[in-house]
Amino acid sequence: MTVKADVKQSRTLLADELRARLRGKAKPVGSLGRLEDLAVQIGLIAGSTHPDLGVAKILVFAGDHGITAEGVTAYPSVVTREIAKFVLAGTAGVNVLARAAGVGVELVDAGMLEPLPPHDLLLDRRIAKGTRNARREPAMSVEECEAALKAGRAVDAHLDGENVGIVGFGEIGIGNTSSAALIAHALTGLDLKSLVGPGAGAPALGLDHKYRVLSETVARAAIEPSTSAERTFEVLRQFGGFELVMMAGAMTAAAARGRVIVVDGFISTAGAIAAEALSPGTIDNCIFAHCSAEPGHAALLKHLSVKPLLELEMRLGEGTGSALAIPIIRAAELLLREMADLPGEHPE
């Protein structure tokens, strides 16, 4: 039997044990609905019928995008840094929702136009002062893309000493819905038009203009098919933002270390798709927090055949959906570990 077959058989056996454990809890069988499915996924990620996930944390990756020069956004790039400052001050949307969930937040500067002063909650992993204009040339060089992936893996390693078992992913970056749409289109084959939405706000020239710019960007890059990892790297180099590429690298590392990955909205989901293409199996560790109101997000979730935990018509990003989902994930964890077992026959 191959190693891959051994792993698959072990997961199947553990899944059966987890379902049996849930059937034996002090409740009617299946009465906690999707929470029970979530508990099984958590048990599989942790490799235990009594998972102890440790600390939860949200990482917010920030970066700027050269493609904003093409009029694809309603706001200028300077807004990225302003929102990042709010995150460090503890007053951004993600901070407020994370406090409600009892979760810490850290900001990762992956490549904003201007740096921020040192701060206890800031991880400075700047690759460059924003990406290049992907409509005109690759968003980043080979060296920059490699550095962003490597930095993402290092950001995850930074969590090792803090006993972090649940990591939520969020982002800030004016123009990053354009980057996410391009990456998602290139990696899934979904129609580009279905992935183009307003992002932070409809651009002054309208969504048709945004779609035309992104179509021209795809044509300019003309990526040739190759092996999955090589092609994914080229897609990220051509279209990615530093925050999105760094996020994908961090997700691959988080999965390798057995962490629960909480995926936020449209941009984070595009990052998860890239992470899966780079390191198959990463998606098994992903829990999708919510379905964003950004039109392309529902298409990506359908493509992945996953059902998000929440649907609140949110589209802020920042990891706000992750913050709201973490208490539900924690509840599923505690269901396995702390809920009483019924002796004898189980009520139906």
GROMACS .gro file of C-alpha atoms in nm:
model
  348
    1MET     CA    1   0.000   0.000   0.000
    2THR     CA    2   0.135   0.346  -0.091
    3VAL     CA    3   0.188   0.625   0.163
    4LYS     CA    4  -0.094   0.822   0.000
    5ALA     CA    5  -0.330   0.525   0.033
    6ASP     CA    6  -0.226   0.478   0.397
    7VAL     CA    7  -0.308   0.841   0.474
    8LYS     CA    8  -0.646   0.815   0.301
    9GLN     CA    9  -0.733   0.499   0.494
   10SER     CA   10  -0.628   0.660   0.825
   11ARG     CA   11  -0.847   0.963   0.754
   12THR     CA   12  -1.142   0.740   0.669
   13LEU     CA   13  -1.102   0.548   0.994
   14LEU     CA   14  -1.071   0.869   1.196
   15ALA     CA   15  -1.379   1.017   1.026
   16ASP     CA   16  -1.575   0.706   1.123
   17GLU     CA   17  -1.454   0.739   1.485
   18LEU     CA   18  -1.552   1.105   1.494
   19ARG     CA   19  -1.901   1.036   1.361
   20ALA     CA   20  -1.945   0.755   1.612
   21ARG     CA   21  -1.834   0.987   1.891
   22LEU     CA   22  -2.090   1.249   1.784
   23ARG     CA   23  -2.366   0.984   1.767
   24GLY     CA   24  -2.288   0.897   2.128
   25LYS     CA   25  -2.330   1.251   2.261
   26ALA     CA   26  -2.619   1.352   2.487
   27LYS     CA   27  -2.847   1.465   2.207
   28PRO     CA   28  -3.063   1.320   1.931
   29VAL     CA   29  -2.855   1.190   1.640
   30GLY     CA   30  -2.778   1.471   1.395
   31SER     CA   31  -2.958   1.731   1.604
   32LEU     CA   32  -2.671   1.980   1.580
   33GLY     CA   33  -2.684   1.972   1.202
   34ARG     CA   34  -2.390   2.125   1.018
   35LEU     CA   35  -2.207   2.185   1.343
   36GLU     CA   36  -2.151   1.808   1.354
   37ASP     CA   37  -2.002   1.810   1.003
   38LEU     CA   38  -1.776   2.094   1.112
   39ALA     CA   39  -1.670   1.894   1.418
   40VAL     CA   40  -1.571   1.603   1.194
   41GLN     CA   41  -1.361   1.834   0.975
   42ILE     CA   42  -1.193   1.984   1.282
   43GLY     CA   43  -1.118   1.639   1.420
   44LEU     CA   44  -0.963   1.537   1.088
   45ILE     CA   45  -0.748   1.851   1.077
   46ALA     CA   46  -0.633   1.797   1.437
   47GLY     CA   47  -0.596   1.421   1.386
   48SER     CA   48  -0.789   1.354   1.706
   49THR     CA   49  -1.133   1.268   1.840
   50HIS     CA   50  -1.057   1.510   2.129
   51PRO     CA   51  -0.914   1.813   1.943
   52ASP     CA   52  -0.747   2.094   2.135
   53LEU     CA   53  -0.691   2.374   1.887
   54GLY     CA   54  -0.517   2.615   2.120
   55VAL     CA   55  -0.517   2.986   2.043
   56ALA     CA   56  -0.701   3.159   1.756
   57LYS     CA   57  -0.554   3.454   1.570
   58ILE     CA   58  -0.642   3.660   1.263
   59LEU     CA   59  -0.371   3.770   1.020
   60VAL     CA   60  -0.452   4.069   0.799
   61PHE     CA   61  -0.223   4.096   0.495
   62ALA     CA   62  -0.189   4.442   0.338
   63GLY     CA   63  -0.053   4.540  -0.004
   64ASP     CA   64  -0.100   4.788  -0.287
   65HIS     CA   65  -0.168   4.723  -0.656
   66GLY     CA   66  -0.032   4.898  -0.964
   67ILE     CA   67  -0.342   4.813  -1.164
   68THR     CA   68  -0.534   5.084  -0.974
   69ALA     CA   69  -0.378   5.325  -1.227
   70GLU     CA   70  -0.629   5.184  -1.479
   71GLY     CA   71  -0.936   5.320  -1.300
   72VAL     CA   72  -1.061   4.984  -1.173
   73THR     CA   73  -1.134   5.106  -0.819
   74ALA     CA   74  -1.345   5.371  -0.652
   75TYR     CA   75  -1.069   5.465  -0.405
   76PRO     CA   76  -0.701   5.561  -0.440
   77SER     CA   77  -0.425   5.334  -0.313
   78VAL     CA   78  -0.349   5.561  -0.017
   79VAL     CA   79  -0.663   5.423   0.149
   80THR     CA   80  -0.488   5.087   0.202
   81ARG     CA   81  -0.242   5.245   0.445
   82GLU     CA   82  -0.515   5.440   0.623
   83ILE     CA   83  -0.717   5.125   0.691
   84ALA     CA   84  -0.398   4.947   0.800
   85LYS     CA   85  -0.343   5.224   1.055
   86PHE     CA   86  -0.692   5.162   1.193
   87VAL     CA   87  -0.610   4.791   1.231
   88LEU     CA   88  -0.302   4.874   1.438
   89ALA     CA   89  -0.506   5.121   1.645
   90GLY     CA   90  -0.764   4.850   1.713
   91THR     CA   91  -1.051   5.043   1.555
   92ALA     CA   92  -1.097   4.877   1.213
   93GLY     CA   93  -1.397   4.654   1.144
   94VAL     CA   94  -1.193   4.338   1.192
   95ASN     CA   95  -1.069   4.454   1.534
   96VAL     CA   96  -1.422   4.522   1.657
   97LEU     CA   97  -1.556   4.185   1.544
   98ALA     CA   98  -1.243   4.002   1.664
   99ARG     CA   99  -1.285   4.156   2.011
  100ALA     CA  100  -1.641   4.025   2.019
  101ALA     CA  101  -1.497   3.681   1.945
  102GLY     CA  102  -1.205   3.715   2.187
  103VAL     CA  103  -0.949   3.680   1.907
  104GLY     CA  104  -0.623   3.867   1.852
  105VAL     CA  105  -0.536   4.044   1.525
  106GLU     CA  106  -0.197   4.107   1.362
  107LEU     CA  107  -0.124   4.313   1.052
  108VAL     CA  108   0.125   4.193   0.791
  109ASP     CA  109   0.267   4.462   0.562
  110ALA     CA  110   0.332   4.256   0.250
  111GLY     CA  111   0.394   4.553   0.023
  112MET     CA  112   0.208   4.876   0.079
  113LEU     CA  113   0.320   5.190  -0.104
  114GLU     CA  114   0.449   5.346   0.217
  115PRO     CA  115   0.563   5.168   0.535
  116LEU     CA  116   0.410   5.214   0.878
  117PRO     CA  117   0.601   5.296   1.196
  118PRO     CA  118   0.701   4.994   1.408
  119HIS     CA  119   0.416   4.853   1.619
  120ASP     CA  120   0.372   4.548   1.842
  121LEU     CA  121   0.095   4.417   1.615
  122LEU     CA  122   0.278   4.483   1.287
  123LEU     CA  123   0.480   4.222   1.100
  124ASP     CA  124   0.690   4.407   0.843
  125ARG     CA  125   0.739   4.167   0.551
  126ARG     CA  126   0.743   4.430   0.275
  127ILE     CA  127   0.853   4.300  -0.064
  128ALA     CA  128   0.826   4.630  -0.255
  129LYS     CA  129   0.623   4.952  -0.273
  130GLY     CA  130   0.320   4.785  -0.426
  131THR     CA  131   0.304   4.573  -0.739
  132ARG     CA  132   0.347   4.691  -1.097
  133ASN     CA  133   0.051   4.758  -1.326
  134ALA     CA  134  -0.053   4.408  -1.437
  135ARG     CA  135  -0.233   4.545  -1.741
  136ARG     CA  136   0.104   4.661  -1.880
  137GLU     CA  137   0.354   4.408  -1.738
  138PRO     CA  138   0.381   4.128  -1.480
  139ALA     CA  139   0.273   4.246  -1.136
  140MET     CA  140   0.599   4.123  -0.987
  141SER     CA  141   0.931   3.971  -1.080
  142VAL     CA  142   1.016   3.604  -1.031
  143GLU     CA  143   1.232   3.700  -0.733
  144GLU     CA  144   0.956   3.910  -0.576
  145CYS     CA  145   0.697   3.634  -0.614
  146GLU     CA  146   0.933   3.379  -0.463
  147ALA     CA  147   1.008   3.617  -0.176
  148ALA     CA  148   0.637   3.674  -0.108
  149LEU     CA  149   0.564   3.300  -0.090
  150LYS     CA  150   0.866   3.244   0.135
  151ALA     CA  151   0.764   3.534   0.360
  152GLY     CA  152   0.413   3.389   0.389
  153ARG     CA  153   0.550   3.058   0.509
  154ALA     CA  154   0.768   3.243   0.760
  155VAL     CA  155   0.467   3.438   0.887
  156ASP     CA  156   0.297   3.108   0.967
  157ALA     CA  157   0.610   2.980   1.143
  158HIS     CA  158   0.587   3.291   1.362
  159LEU     CA  159   0.269   3.139   1.511
  160ASP     CA  160   0.440   2.823   1.634
  161GLY     CA  161   0.552   2.969   1.963
  162GLU     CA  162   0.204   3.100   2.042
  163ASN     CA  163   0.016   2.767   2.028
  164VAL     CA  164  -0.205   2.898   1.745
  165GLY     CA  165  -0.426   2.622   1.609
  166ILE     CA  166  -0.689   2.840   1.438
  167VAL     CA  167  -0.570   3.109   1.199
  168GLY     CA  168  -0.809   3.345   1.023
  169PHE     CA  169  -0.702   3.513   0.701
  170GLY     CA  170  -0.798   3.865   0.600
  171GLU     CA  171  -0.660   4.134   0.369
  172ILE     CA  172  -0.646   4.503   0.291
  173GLY     CA  173  -0.551   4.631  -0.053
  174ILE     CA  174  -0.722   4.877  -0.282
  175GLY     CA  175  -0.741   4.700  -0.619
  176ASN     CA  176  -0.719   4.348  -0.483
  177THR     CA  177  -1.059   4.234  -0.610
  178SER     CA  178  -0.910   4.283  -0.959
  179SER     CA  179  -0.609   4.071  -0.865
  180ALA     CA  180  -0.830   3.804  -0.707
  181ALA     CA  181  -1.060   3.790  -1.011
  182LEU     CA  182  -0.763   3.745  -1.245
  183ILE     CA  183  -0.607   3.471  -1.032
  184ALA     CA  184  -0.935   3.290  -0.981
  185HIS     CA  185  -1.015   3.303  -1.353
  186ALA     CA  186  -0.672   3.170  -1.447
  187LEU     CA  187  -0.677   2.886  -1.193
  188THR     CA  188  -1.040   2.774  -1.217
  189GLY     CA  189  -1.140   2.855  -1.575
  190LEU     CA  190  -1.451   3.033  -1.448
  191ASP     CA  191  -1.580   3.307  -1.675
  192LEU     CA  192  -1.397   3.630  -1.593
  193LYS     CA  193  -1.715   3.838  -1.615
  194SER     CA  194  -1.876   3.632  -1.338
  195LEU     CA  195  -1.582   3.718  -1.110
  196VAL     CA  196  -1.578   4.095  -1.165
  197GLY     CA  197  -1.757   4.294  -0.897
  198PRO     CA  198  -1.749   4.637  -0.734
  199GLY     CA  199  -1.499   4.554  -0.459
  200ALA     CA  200  -1.477   4.847  -0.217
  201GLY     CA  201  -1.703   5.041  -0.452
  202ALA     CA  202  -1.788   5.053  -0.821
  203PRO     CA  203  -1.519   5.240  -1.018
  204ALA     CA  204  -1.612   5.577  -1.164
  205LEU     CA  205  -1.599   5.434  -1.518
  206GLY     CA  206  -1.821   5.140  -1.423
  207LEU     CA  207  -1.788   4.762  -1.403
  208ASP     CA  208  -1.776   4.726  -1.782
  209HIS     CA  209  -1.455   4.930  -1.781
  210LYS     CA  210  -1.312   4.712  -1.502
  211TYR     CA  211  -1.399   4.399  -1.699
  212ARG     CA  212  -1.234   4.537  -2.015
  213VAL     CA  213  -0.915   4.619  -1.825
  214LEU     CA  214  -0.900   4.274  -1.670
  215SER     CA  215  -0.971   4.106  -2.005
  216GLU     CA  216  -0.682   4.300  -2.160
  217THR     CA  217  -0.463   4.195  -1.866
  218VAL     CA  218  -0.539   3.828  -1.927
  219ALA     CA  219  -0.460   3.870  -2.298
  220ARG     CA  220  -0.135   4.052  -2.220
  221ALA     CA  221  -0.007   3.777  -1.991
  222ALA     CA  222  -0.091   3.486  -2.227
  223ILE     CA  223   0.022   3.225  -1.972
  224GLU     CA  224   0.118   2.896  -2.133
  225PRO     CA  225  -0.007   2.575  -1.969
  226SER     CA  226   0.256   2.379  -1.773
  227THR     CA  227   0.267   2.175  -1.453
  228SER     CA  228   0.022   2.292  -1.192
  229ALA     CA  229   0.277   2.436  -0.948
  230GLU     CA  230   0.473   2.613  -1.221
  231ARG     CA  231   0.161   2.753  -1.382
  232THR     CA  232   0.021   2.868  -1.048
  233PHE     CA  233   0.345   3.049  -0.969
  234GLU     CA  234   0.328   3.227  -1.303
  235VAL     CA  235  -0.037   3.322  -1.248
  236LEU     CA  236   0.055   3.471  -0.910
  237ARG     CA  237   0.354   3.654  -1.058
  238GLN     CA  238   0.151   3.801  -1.342
  239PHE     CA  239  -0.164   3.900  -1.153
  240GLY     CA  240  -0.103   3.875  -0.780
  241GLY     CA  241  -0.075   4.132  -0.507
  242PHE     CA  242   0.196   4.086  -0.249
  243GLU     CA  243  -0.070   4.040   0.019
  244LEU     CA  244  -0.249   3.772  -0.182
  245VAL     CA  245   0.066   3.578  -0.270
  246MET     CA  246   0.197   3.599   0.087
  247MET     CA  247  -0.140   3.478   0.214
  248ALA     CA  248  -0.125   3.177  -0.019
  249GLY     CA  249   0.222   3.090   0.108
  250ALA     CA  250   0.105   3.121   0.469
  251MET     CA  251  -0.194   2.897   0.400
  252THR     CA  252   0.022   2.617   0.259
  253ALA     CA  253   0.242   2.633   0.569
  254ALA     CA  254  -0.056   2.646   0.805
  255ALA     CA  255  -0.202   2.333   0.648
  256ALA     CA  256   0.134   2.153   0.669
  257ARG     CA  257   0.145   2.234   1.042
  258GLY     CA  258  -0.210   2.108   1.100
  259ARG     CA  259  -0.375   2.441   1.172
  260VAL     CA  260  -0.741   2.520   1.101
  261ILE     CA  261  -0.747   2.782   0.824
  262VAL     CA  262  -1.044   3.020   0.838
  263VAL     CA  263  -1.097   3.173   0.495
  264ASP     CA  264  -1.269   3.511   0.486
  265GLY     CA  265  -1.414   3.648   0.161
  266PHE     CA  266  -1.353   3.668  -0.213
  267ILE     CA  267  -0.985   3.763  -0.199
  268SER     CA  268  -0.899   3.511   0.072
  269THR     CA  269  -1.084   3.239  -0.121
  270ALA     CA  270  -0.879   3.318  -0.432
  271GLY     CA  271  -0.574   3.285  -0.207
  272ALA     CA  272  -0.694   2.946  -0.085
  273ILE     CA  273  -0.744   2.827  -0.445
  274ALA     CA  274  -0.386   2.932  -0.523
  275ALA     CA  275  -0.259   2.763  -0.206
  276GLU     CA  276  -0.432   2.438  -0.303
  277ALA     CA  277  -0.278   2.452  -0.651
  278LEU     CA  278   0.066   2.507  -0.498
  279SER     CA  279   0.026   2.242  -0.229
  280PRO     CA  280  -0.258   1.994  -0.289
  281GLY     CA  281  -0.443   1.905   0.028
  282THR     CA  282  -0.431   2.256   0.173
  283ILE     CA  283  -0.804   2.296   0.109
  284ASP     CA  284  -0.880   2.011   0.354
  285ASN     CA  285  -0.774   2.244   0.636
  286CYS     CA  286  -0.987   2.535   0.511
  287ILE     CA  287  -1.314   2.637   0.670
  288PHE     CA  288  -1.496   2.901   0.466
  289ALA     CA  289  -1.633   3.165   0.699
  290HIS     CA  290  -1.904   3.328   0.491
  291CYS     CA  291  -2.033   3.402   0.145
  292SER     CA  292  -1.946   3.759   0.056
  293ALA     CA  293  -2.178   3.993  -0.129
  294GLU     CA  294  -1.897   4.032  -0.385
  295PRO     CA  295  -2.054   3.853  -0.688
  296GLY     CA  296  -1.756   3.632  -0.768
  297HIS     CA  297  -1.736   3.479  -0.423
  298ALA     CA  298  -2.044   3.259  -0.462
  299ALA     CA  299  -1.901   3.134  -0.792
  300LEU     CA  300  -1.572   3.037  -0.625
  301LEU     CA  301  -1.745   2.860  -0.336
  302LYS     CA  302  -1.961   2.667  -0.583
  303HIS     CA  303  -1.651   2.574  -0.784
  304LEU     CA  304  -1.492   2.435  -0.467
  305SER     CA  305  -1.815   2.256  -0.368
  306VAL     CA  306  -1.802   2.409  -0.021
  307LYS     CA  307  -2.074   2.564   0.192
  308PRO     CA  308  -1.974   2.864   0.405
  309LEU     CA  309  -2.073   2.889   0.769
  310LEU     CA  310  -2.245   3.227   0.736
  311GLU     CA  311  -2.419   3.444   0.480
  312LEU     CA  312  -2.462   3.797   0.611
  313GLU     CA  313  -2.424   3.997   0.287
  314MET     CA  314  -2.090   4.132   0.410
  315ARG     CA  315  -1.812   4.245   0.173
  316LEU     CA  316  -1.570   4.438   0.391
  317GLY     CA  317  -1.283   4.191   0.384
  318GLU     CA  318  -1.013   4.248   0.648
  319GLY     CA  319  -1.093   3.907   0.800
  320THR     CA  320  -1.428   4.024   0.938
  321GLY     CA  321  -1.602   3.703   0.830
  322SER     CA  322  -1.324   3.498   0.986
  323ALA     CA  323  -1.376   3.678   1.317
  324LEU     CA  324  -1.747   3.590   1.320
  325ALA     CA  325  -1.684   3.227   1.221
  326ILE     CA  326  -1.419   3.147   1.482
  327PRO     CA  327  -1.666   3.113   1.775
  328ILE     CA  328  -1.865   2.860   1.569
  329ILE     CA  329  -1.545   2.666   1.500
  330ARG     CA  330  -1.462   2.678   1.870
  331ALA     CA  331  -1.811   2.548   1.952
  332ALA     CA  332  -1.760   2.249   1.722
  333GLU     CA  333  -1.424   2.179   1.885
  334LEU     CA  334  -1.575   2.185   2.235
  335LEU     CA  335  -1.868   1.972   2.122
  336LEU     CA  336  -1.623   1.688   2.059
  337ARG     CA  337  -1.412   1.746   2.367
  338GLU     CA  338  -1.654   1.852   2.640
  339MET     CA  339  -2.013   1.752   2.565
  340ALA     CA  340  -2.142   1.462   2.775
  341ASP     CA  341  -2.174   1.113   2.631
  342LEU     CA  342  -2.495   0.914   2.677
  343PRO     CA  343  -2.464   0.568   2.828
  344GLY     CA  344  -2.627   0.280   2.649
  345GLU     CA  345  -2.875   0.334   2.369
  346HIS     CA  346  -2.880   0.667   2.193
  347PRO     CA  347  -3.217   0.847   2.154
  348GLU     CA  348  -3.338   0.883   1.798
   0.00000   0.00000   0.00000
